[in-house]
Coordinates of C-alpha atoms and ligand atoms in Angstrom, one line a residue:
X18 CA 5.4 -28.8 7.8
X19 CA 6.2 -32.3 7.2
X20 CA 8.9 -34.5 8.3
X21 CA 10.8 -34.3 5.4
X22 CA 10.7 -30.7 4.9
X23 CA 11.8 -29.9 7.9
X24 CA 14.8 -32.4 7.8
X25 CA 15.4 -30.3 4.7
X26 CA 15.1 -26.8 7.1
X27 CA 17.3 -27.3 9.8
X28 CA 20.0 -28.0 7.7
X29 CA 19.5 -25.4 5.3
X30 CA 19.0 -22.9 8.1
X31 CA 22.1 -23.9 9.6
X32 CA 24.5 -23.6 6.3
X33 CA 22.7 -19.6 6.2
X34 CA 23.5 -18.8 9.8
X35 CA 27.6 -20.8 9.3
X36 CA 27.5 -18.7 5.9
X37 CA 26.6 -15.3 7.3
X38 CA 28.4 -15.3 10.6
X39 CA 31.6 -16.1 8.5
X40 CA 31.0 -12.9 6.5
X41 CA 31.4 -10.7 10.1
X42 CA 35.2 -11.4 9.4
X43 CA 35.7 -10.6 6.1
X44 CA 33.3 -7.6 5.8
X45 CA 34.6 -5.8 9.1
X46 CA 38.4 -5.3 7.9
X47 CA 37.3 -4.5 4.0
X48 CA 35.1 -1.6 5.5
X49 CA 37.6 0.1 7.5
X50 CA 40.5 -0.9 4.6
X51 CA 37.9 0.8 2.0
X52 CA 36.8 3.9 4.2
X53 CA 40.6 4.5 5.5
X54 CA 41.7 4.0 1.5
X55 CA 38.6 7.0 0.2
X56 CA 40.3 9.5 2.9
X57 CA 44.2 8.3 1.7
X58 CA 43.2 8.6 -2.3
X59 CA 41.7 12.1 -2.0
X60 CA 44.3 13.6 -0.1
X61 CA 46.8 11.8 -2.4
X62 CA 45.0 13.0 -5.4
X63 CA 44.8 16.6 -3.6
X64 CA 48.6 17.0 -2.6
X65 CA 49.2 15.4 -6.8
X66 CA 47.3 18.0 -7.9
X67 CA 47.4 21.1 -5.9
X68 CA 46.4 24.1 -8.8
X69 CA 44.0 22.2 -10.0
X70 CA 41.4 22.3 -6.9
X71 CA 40.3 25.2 -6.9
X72 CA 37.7 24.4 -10.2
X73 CA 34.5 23.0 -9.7
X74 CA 34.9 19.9 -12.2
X75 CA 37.7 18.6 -10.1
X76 CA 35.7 18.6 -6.9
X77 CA 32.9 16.7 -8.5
X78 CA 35.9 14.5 -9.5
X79 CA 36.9 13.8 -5.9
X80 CA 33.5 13.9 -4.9
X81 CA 32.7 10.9 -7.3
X82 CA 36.1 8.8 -6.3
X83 CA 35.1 9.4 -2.2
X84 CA 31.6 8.4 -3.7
X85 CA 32.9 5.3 -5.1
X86 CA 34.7 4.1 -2.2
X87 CA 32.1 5.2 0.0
X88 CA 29.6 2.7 -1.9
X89 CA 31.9 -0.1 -1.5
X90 CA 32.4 0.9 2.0
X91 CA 28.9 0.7 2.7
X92 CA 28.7 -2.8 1.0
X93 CA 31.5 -4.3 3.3
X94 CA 29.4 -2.5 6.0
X95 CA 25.9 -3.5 4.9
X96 CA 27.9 -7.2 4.8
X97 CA 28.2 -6.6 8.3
X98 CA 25.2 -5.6 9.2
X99 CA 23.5 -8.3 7.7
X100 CA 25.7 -11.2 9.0
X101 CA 25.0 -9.8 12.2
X102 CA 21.1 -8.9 11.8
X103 CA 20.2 -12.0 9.5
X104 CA 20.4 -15.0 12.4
X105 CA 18.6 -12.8 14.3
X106 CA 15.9 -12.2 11.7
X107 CA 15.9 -16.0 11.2
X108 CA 15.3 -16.4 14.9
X109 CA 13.0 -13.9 15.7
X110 CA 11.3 -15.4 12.3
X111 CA 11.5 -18.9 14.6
X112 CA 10.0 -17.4 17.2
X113 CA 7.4 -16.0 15.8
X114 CA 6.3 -19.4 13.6
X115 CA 6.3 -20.9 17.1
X116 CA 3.5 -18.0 18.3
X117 CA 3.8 -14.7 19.9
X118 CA 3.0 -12.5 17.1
X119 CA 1.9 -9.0 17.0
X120 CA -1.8 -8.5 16.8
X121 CA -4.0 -8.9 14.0
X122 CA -5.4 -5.8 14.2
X123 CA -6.7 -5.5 10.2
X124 CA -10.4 -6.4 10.5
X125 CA -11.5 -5.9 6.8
X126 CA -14.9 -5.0 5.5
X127 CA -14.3 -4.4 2.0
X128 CA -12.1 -5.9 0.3
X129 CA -11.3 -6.8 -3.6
X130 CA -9.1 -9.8 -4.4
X131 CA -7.9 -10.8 -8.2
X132 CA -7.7 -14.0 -9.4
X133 CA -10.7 -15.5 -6.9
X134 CA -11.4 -18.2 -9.3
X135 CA -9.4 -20.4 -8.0
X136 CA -6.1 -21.2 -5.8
X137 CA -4.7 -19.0 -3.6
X138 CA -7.4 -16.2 -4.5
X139 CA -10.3 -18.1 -4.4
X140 CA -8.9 -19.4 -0.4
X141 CA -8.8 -15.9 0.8
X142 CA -11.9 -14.9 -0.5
X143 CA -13.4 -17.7 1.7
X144 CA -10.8 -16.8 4.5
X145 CA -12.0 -13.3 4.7
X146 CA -15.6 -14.0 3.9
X147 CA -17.6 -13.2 7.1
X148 CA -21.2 -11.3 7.5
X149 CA -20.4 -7.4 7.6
X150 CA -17.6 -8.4 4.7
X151 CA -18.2 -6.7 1.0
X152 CA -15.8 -8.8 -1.4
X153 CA -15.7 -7.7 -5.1
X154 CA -13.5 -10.7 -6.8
X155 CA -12.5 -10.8 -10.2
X156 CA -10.7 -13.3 -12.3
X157 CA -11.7 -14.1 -16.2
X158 CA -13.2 -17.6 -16.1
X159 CA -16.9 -16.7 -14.8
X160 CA -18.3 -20.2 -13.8
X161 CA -15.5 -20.7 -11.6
X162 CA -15.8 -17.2 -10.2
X163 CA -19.4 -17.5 -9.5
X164 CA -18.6 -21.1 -7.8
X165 CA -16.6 -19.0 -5.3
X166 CA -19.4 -16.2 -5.0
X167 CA -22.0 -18.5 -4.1
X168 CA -19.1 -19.9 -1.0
X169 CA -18.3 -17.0 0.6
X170 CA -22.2 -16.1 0.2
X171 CA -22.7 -19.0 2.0
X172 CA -20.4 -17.7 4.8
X173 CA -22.3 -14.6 5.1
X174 CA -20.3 -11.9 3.0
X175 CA -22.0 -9.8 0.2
X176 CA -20.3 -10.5 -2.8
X177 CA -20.0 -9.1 -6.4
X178 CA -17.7 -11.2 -8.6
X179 CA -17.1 -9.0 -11.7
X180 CA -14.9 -10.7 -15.1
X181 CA -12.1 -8.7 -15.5
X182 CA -8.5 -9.0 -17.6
X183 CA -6.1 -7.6 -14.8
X184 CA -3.9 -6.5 -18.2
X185 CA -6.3 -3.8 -19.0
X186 CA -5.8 -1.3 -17.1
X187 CA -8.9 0.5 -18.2
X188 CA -11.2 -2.1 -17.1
X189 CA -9.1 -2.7 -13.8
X190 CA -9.3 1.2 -13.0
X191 CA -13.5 0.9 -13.6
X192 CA -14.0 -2.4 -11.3
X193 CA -11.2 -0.5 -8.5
X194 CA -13.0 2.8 -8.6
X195 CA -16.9 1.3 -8.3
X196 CA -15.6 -0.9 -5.7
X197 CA -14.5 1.9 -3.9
X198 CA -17.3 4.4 -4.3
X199 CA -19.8 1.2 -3.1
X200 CA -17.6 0.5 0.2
X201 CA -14.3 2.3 0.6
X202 CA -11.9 -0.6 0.0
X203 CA -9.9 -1.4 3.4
X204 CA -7.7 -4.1 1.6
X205 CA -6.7 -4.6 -2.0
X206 CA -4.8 -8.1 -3.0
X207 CA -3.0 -8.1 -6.1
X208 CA -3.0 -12.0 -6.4
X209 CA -4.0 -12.9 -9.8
X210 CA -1.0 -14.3 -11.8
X211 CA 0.6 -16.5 -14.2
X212 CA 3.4 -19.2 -15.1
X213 CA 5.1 -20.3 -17.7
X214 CA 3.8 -23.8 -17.2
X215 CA 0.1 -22.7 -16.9
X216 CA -0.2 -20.5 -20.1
X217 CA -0.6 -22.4 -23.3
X218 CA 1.5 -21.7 -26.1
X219 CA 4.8 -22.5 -27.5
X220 CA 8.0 -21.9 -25.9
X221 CA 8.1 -19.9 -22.7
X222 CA 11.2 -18.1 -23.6
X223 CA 9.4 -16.1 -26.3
X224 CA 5.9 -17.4 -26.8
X225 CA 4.8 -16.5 -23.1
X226 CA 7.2 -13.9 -21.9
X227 CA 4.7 -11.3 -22.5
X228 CA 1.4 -12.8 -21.3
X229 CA 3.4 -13.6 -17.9
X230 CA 5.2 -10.6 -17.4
X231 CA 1.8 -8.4 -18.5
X232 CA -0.4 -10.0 -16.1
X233 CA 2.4 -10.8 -13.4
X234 CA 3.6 -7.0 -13.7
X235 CA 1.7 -4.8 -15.1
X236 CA -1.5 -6.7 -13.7
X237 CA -0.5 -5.5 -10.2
X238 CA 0.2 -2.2 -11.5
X239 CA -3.2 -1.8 -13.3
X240 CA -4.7 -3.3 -9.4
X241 CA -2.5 -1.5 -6.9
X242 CA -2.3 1.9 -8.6
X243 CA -6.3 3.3 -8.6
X244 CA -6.8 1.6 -5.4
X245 CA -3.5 2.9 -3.9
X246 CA -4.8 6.7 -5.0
X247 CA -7.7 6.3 -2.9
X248 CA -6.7 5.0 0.1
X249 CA -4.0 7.9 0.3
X250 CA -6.1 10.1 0.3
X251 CA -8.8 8.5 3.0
X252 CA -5.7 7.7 5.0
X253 CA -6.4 4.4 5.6
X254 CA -6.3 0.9 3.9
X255 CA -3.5 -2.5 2.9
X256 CA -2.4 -3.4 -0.1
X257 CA -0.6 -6.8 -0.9
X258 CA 1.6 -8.1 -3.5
X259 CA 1.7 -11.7 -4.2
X260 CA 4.9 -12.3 -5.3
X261 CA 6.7 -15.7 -5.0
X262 CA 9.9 -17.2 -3.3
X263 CA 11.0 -18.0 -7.0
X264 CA 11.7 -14.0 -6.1
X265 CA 14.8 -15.1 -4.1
X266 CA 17.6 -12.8 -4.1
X267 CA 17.9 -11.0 -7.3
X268 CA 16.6 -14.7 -8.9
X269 CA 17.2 -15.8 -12.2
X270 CA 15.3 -19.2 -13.1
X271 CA 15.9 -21.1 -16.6
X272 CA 12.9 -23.1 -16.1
X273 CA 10.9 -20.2 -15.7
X274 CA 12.5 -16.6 -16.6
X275 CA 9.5 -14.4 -17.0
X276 CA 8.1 -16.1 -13.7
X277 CA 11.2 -15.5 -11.8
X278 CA 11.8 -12.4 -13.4
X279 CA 8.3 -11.2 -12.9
X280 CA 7.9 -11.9 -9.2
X281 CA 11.4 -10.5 -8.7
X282 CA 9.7 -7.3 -9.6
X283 CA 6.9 -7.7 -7.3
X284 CA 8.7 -8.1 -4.5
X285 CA 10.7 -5.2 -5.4
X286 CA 8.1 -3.1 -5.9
X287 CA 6.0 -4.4 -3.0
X288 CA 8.9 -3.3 -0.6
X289 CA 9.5 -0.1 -2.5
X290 CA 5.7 0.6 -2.3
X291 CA 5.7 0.1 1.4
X292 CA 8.4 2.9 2.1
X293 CA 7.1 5.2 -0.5
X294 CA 3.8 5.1 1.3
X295 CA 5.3 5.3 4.6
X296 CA 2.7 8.0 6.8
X297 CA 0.2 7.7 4.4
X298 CA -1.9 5.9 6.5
X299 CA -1.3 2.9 2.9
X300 CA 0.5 -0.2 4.5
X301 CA 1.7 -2.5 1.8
X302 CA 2.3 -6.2 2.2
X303 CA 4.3 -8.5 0.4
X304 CA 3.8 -12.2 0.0
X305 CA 6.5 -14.5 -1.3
X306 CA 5.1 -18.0 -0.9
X307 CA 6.8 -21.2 -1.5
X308 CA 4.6 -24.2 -3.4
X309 CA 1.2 -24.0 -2.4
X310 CA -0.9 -26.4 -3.7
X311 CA -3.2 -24.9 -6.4
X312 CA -3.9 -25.2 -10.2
X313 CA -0.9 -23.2 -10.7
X314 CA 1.0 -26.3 -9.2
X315 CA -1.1 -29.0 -10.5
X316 CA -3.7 -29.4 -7.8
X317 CA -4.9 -31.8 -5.6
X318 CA -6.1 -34.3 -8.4
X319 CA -2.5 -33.4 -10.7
X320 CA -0.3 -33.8 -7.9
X321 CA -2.0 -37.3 -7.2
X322 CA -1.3 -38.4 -10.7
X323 CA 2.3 -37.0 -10.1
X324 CA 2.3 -33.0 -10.8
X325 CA 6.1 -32.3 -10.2
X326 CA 7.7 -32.9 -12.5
X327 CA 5.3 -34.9 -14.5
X328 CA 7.8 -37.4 -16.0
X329 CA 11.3 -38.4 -15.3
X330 CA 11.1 -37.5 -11.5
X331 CA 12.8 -40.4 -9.1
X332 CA 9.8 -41.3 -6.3
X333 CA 12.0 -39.6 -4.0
X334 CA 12.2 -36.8 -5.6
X335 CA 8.7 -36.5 -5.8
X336 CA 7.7 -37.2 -2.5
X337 CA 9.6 -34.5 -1.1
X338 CA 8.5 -32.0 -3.7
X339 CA 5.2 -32.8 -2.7
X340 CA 5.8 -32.7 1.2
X341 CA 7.1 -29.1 0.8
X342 CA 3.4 -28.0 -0.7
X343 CA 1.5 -26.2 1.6
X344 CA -2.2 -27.0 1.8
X345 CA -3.9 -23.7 0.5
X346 CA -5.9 -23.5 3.6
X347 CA -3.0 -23.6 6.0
X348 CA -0.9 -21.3 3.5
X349 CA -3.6 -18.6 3.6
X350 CA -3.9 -18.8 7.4
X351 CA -0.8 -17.5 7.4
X352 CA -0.9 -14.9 4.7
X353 CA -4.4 -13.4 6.6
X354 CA -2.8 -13.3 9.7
X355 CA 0.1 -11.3 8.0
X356 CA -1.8 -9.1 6.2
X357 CA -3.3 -8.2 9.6
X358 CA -0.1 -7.4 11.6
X359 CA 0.9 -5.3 8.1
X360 CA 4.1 -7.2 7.5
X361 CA 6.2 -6.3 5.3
X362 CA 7.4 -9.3 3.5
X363 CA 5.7 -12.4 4.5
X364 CA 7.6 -16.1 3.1
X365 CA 5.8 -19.1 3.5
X366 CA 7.1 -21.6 4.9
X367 CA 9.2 -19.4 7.2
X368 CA 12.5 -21.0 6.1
X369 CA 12.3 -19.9 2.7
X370 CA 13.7 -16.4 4.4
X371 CA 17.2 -18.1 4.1
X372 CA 16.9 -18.1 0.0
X373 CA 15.2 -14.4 0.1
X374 CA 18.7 -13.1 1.8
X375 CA 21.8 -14.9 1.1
X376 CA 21.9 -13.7 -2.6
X377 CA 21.7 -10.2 -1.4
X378 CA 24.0 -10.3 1.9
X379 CA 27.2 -8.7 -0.8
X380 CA 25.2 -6.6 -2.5
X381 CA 25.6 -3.1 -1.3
X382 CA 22.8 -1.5 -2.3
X383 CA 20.1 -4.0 -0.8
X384 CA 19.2 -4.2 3.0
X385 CA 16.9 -6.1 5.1
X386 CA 13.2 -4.8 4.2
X387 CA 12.7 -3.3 7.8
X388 CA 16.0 -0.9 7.5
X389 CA 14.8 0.3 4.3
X390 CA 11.7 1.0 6.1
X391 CA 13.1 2.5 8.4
X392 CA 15.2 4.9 6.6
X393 CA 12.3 5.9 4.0
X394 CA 11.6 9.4 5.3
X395 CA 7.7 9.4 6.2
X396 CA 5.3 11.6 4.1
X397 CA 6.8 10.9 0.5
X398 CA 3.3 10.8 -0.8
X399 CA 0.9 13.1 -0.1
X400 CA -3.1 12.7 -0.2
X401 CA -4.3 14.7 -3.7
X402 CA -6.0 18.1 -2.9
X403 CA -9.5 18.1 -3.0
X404 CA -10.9 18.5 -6.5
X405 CA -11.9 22.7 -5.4
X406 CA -9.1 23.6 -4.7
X407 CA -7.2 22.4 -7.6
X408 CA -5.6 25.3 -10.2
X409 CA -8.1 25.2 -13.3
X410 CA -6.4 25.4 -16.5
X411 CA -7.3 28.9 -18.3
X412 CA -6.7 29.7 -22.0
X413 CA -5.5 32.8 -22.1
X414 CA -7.1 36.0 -22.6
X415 CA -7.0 38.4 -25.9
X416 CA -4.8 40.9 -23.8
X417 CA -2.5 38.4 -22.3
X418 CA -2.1 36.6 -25.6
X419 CA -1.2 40.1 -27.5
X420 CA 1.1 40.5 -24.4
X421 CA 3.1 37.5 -25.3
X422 CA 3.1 38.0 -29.2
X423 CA 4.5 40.9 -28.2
X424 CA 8.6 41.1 -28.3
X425 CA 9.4 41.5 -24.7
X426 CA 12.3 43.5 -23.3
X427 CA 13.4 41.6 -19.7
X428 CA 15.9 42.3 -17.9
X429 CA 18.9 40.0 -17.8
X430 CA 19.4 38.5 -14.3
X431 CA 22.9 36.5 -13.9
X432 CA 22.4 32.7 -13.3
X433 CA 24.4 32.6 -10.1
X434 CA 24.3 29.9 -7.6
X435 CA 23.9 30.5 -4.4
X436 CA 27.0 28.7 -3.2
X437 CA 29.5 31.0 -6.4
X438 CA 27.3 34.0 -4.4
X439 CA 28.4 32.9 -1.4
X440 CA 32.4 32.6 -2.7
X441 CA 32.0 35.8 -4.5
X442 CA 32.0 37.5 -1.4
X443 CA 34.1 39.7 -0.9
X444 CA 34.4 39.0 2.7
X445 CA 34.8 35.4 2.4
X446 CA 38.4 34.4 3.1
X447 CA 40.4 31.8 1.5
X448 CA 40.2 29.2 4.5
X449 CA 36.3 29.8 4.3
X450 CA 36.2 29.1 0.7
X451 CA 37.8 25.8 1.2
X452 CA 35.9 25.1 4.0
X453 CA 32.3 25.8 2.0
X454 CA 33.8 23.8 -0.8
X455 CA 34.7 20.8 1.5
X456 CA 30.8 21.1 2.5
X457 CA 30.0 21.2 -1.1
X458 CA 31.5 17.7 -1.5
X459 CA 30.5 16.3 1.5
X460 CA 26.8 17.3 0.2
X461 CA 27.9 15.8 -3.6
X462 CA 29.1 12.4 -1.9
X463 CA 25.6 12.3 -0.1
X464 CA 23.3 13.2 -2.3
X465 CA 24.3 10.4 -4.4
X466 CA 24.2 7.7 -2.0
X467 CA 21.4 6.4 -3.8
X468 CA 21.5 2.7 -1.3
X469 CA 21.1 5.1 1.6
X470 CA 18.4 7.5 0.2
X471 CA 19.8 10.1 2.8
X472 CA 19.5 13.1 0.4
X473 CA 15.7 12.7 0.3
Ligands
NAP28 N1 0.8 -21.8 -5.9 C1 2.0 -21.5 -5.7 O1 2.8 -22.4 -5.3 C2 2.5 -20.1 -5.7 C3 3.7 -19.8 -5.2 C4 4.2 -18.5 -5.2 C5 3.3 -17.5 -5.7 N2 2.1 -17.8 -6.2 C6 1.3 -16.7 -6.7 O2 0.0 -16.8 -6.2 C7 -0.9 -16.1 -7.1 C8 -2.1 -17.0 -7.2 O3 -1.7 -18.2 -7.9 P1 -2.3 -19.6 -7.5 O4 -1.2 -20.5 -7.0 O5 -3.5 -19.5 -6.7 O6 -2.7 -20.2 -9.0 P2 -4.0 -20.4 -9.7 O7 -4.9 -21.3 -9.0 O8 -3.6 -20.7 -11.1 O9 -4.7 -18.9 -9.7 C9 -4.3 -17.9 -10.5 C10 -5.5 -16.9 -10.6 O10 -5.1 -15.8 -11.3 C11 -6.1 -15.5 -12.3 N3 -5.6 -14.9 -13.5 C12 -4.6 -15.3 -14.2 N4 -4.4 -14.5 -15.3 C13 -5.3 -13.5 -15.1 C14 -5.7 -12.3 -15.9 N5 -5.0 -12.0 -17.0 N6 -6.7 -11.5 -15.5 C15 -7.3 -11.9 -14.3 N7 -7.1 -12.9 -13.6 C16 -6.1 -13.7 -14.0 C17 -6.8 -16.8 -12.5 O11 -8.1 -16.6 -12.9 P3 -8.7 -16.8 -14.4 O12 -7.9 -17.8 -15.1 O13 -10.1 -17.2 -14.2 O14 -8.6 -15.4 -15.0 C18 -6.7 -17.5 -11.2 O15 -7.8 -17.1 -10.4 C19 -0.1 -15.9 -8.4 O16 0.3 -14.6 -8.4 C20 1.1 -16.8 -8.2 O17 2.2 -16.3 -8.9 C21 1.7 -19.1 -6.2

């Protein structure tokens, strides 16, 4: 990092931890005040109300008011958590850009990047390119790609570099699966993407919206999705998201919305992916760099002719615009040796971690990446069975189809629940009525605490 950039960090760094540490005090007292206030207003609205408790729709109706302030409860709580957990993320995040990391312990040998033509893509396919290593790299400018075929030849690797649009999802499900079937893939990068400022067209508000947010979105989709389907059922293998800082928070950017917006949703679903394939064997990373010097940015050549922004930009400016670029090599040092340890979100530089969490610390319903982790229960997703043992579909036969032509007589079973069994009983006494129906809500008021997932 260069001297300017890190004259920026300290600072910036600093404000985060002052801003987070003074939330502790707020937070603490509006948890309690909020948790103490749920108990007060549903005994208050039990002792208003006495006759009416007894029917169901009233203790959904409690259920949803403890619910409520049981959410906001949780956000003063999660405010908590997080003013005391961030600094310590940010240091441990220090300490670990300063060396002792866990081990690398991903050691590739087939692996399929999009967008290798150039940038960021094109760096890792060099990074990872080694003899033993089988790359397939696909982009849609052929020349280029092949340029970057004949490197990482040159380095050893076998390579194919197939053309591919990452918005068809047809073609990307083809190149995925013959990848696969030649060398079981080990590690899929979703990395080909798109800005406003590199797609030609009119305006980006409704000229390029869809090109960004198709290839941005539904590009990683149409990548992650037949390779993720496979490794789950080997048990093995890494996906990665490249998302962006301009991800930070829950980001909105007016100089570029579908590129905020877009990479927004990748980190979101990069996390999400990670937890849902929790067990699987699948480990997901997300990357969320901040400028790394590429054509997206202008490259080397644009930014010596003054890439950012190309007019109107005071020298200053510029010059420490520039200094915050990574070199691409250095950038995807780091993202490889992320990839390796399976991290979970990965910024680059380190300090951009200070923009990824501030925006969220009031937000109830988002926690640090590694306690939604943790929480995810393991096994969501389960391997597909083998293709014998699947059920076959089979039409019907002449019998079975005069059978159901056929008015039926069937005997009428009451819908009963098990829990109106359970009060129909007639040894059930009033006390343990009220006590099952306390459960009931108790269950209601959990089973919707969608930011905790505990029902699941
Ligand atoms: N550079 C940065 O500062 C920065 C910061 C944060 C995140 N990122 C992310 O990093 C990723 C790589 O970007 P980069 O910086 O390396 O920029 P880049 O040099 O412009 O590379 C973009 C790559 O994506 C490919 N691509 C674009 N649209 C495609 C499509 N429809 N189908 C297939 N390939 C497509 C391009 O290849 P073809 O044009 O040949 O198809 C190219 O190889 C992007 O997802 C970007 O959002 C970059």
């Amino acid at each position: 990092m260069s001297t300017v950039a890190k004259l920026f960090a300290l600072p910036l760094v600093l404000a985060m931890l002052l801003v987070q540490l003074t939330l502790i005090p707020v937070m603490l007292p509006a948890f309690l005040v909020l948790l103490s206030s749920s108990a007060l207003m549903a005994g208050a609205l039990k002792l208003l109300h006495p006759t009416q408790t007894d029917e169901v729709t009233n203790e959904e109706f409690y259920g949803s008011i403890l619910l409520l302030h049981m959410k906001s409860a949780w956000a003063a709580l999660a405010g908590v958590v997080l003013a005391i957990v961030g600094p310590f993320q940010m240091v441990s995040a220090l300490v670990r850009s300063a060396g002792s990391r866990p081990a690398n312990t991903l050691r590739p040998t087939s692996v399929l990047i999009t967008g290798a033509s150039s940038g960021i893509g094109a760096e890792l396919a060099r990074q990872y390119a080694k003899p033993g290593v089988r790359l397939v790299l696909t982009a849609r400018r052929v020349t280029k790609l092949d340029a970057v075929k004949a490197q990482c030849e040159a380095l050893g690797a076998v390579v194919t570099a197939v053309p591919a649009d990452v918005t068809d999802a047809d073609m990307m499900a083809s190149v995925v699966a013959a990848a696969d079937e030649d060398a079981p893939l080990d590690l899929v990068v979703a990395n080909a993407g798109c800005s406003e400022s590199n797609v030609p067209g009119g305006s980006p508000l409704w000229h390029k919206a869809g090109v960004v947010n198709s290839t941005n979105v539904m590009g990683t989709v149409n990548t992650v999705s037949p390779a993720m389907e496979r490794m789950v059922a080997r048990g093995h293998g890494q996906i990665v998201i490249m998302a962006s800082v301009a991800s930070a928070g829950s980001s909105t950017n007016p100089s570029s919305v579908s590129y905020a917006a877009s990479k927004v949703w990748g980190r979101a679903y990069g996390q999400g992916l990670r937890g849902a394939l929790k067990g699987t064997g699948v480990g997901v990373t997300t990357i969320c760099p901040g400028f790394v010097d590429s054509e997206m940015v202008g490259g080397k050549d644009a930014r010596k002719s003054g890439w950012l922004p190309s007019t109107n930009c005071p020298g200053f400016a510029k010059r420490f615009l520039e200094s915050m670029t990574m070199p691409t090599d250095q950038a995807v040092r780091h993202m490889v040796a992320s990839i390796g340890r399976n991290a979970g979100v990965v910024t680059l530089p380190w300090w951009y971690l200070a923009s990824l969490w501030a925006p969220q610390m009031p937000h109830y319903n988002l926690m640090p990446p590694f306690v939604e982790y943790w929480l995810a229960p393991s096994g969501q997703v389960k391997p597909p069975a083998p293709a014998g043992t699947k059920k076959a579909f089979r039409a019907p036969s002449s019998s079975e189809e005069e059978d159901a032509s056929s008015p039926r007589i069937t005997e009428r079973t009451p819908s009963v629940s098990s829990s109106e069994e359970e009060d129909m009983l007639p040894s059930a006494s009033p006390s343990l009525r009220k006590l099952r129906r306390a459960g009931r809500a108790v269950r209601f008021c959990v089973s919707h605490l969608d930011g905790l997932q505990l029902s699941r």
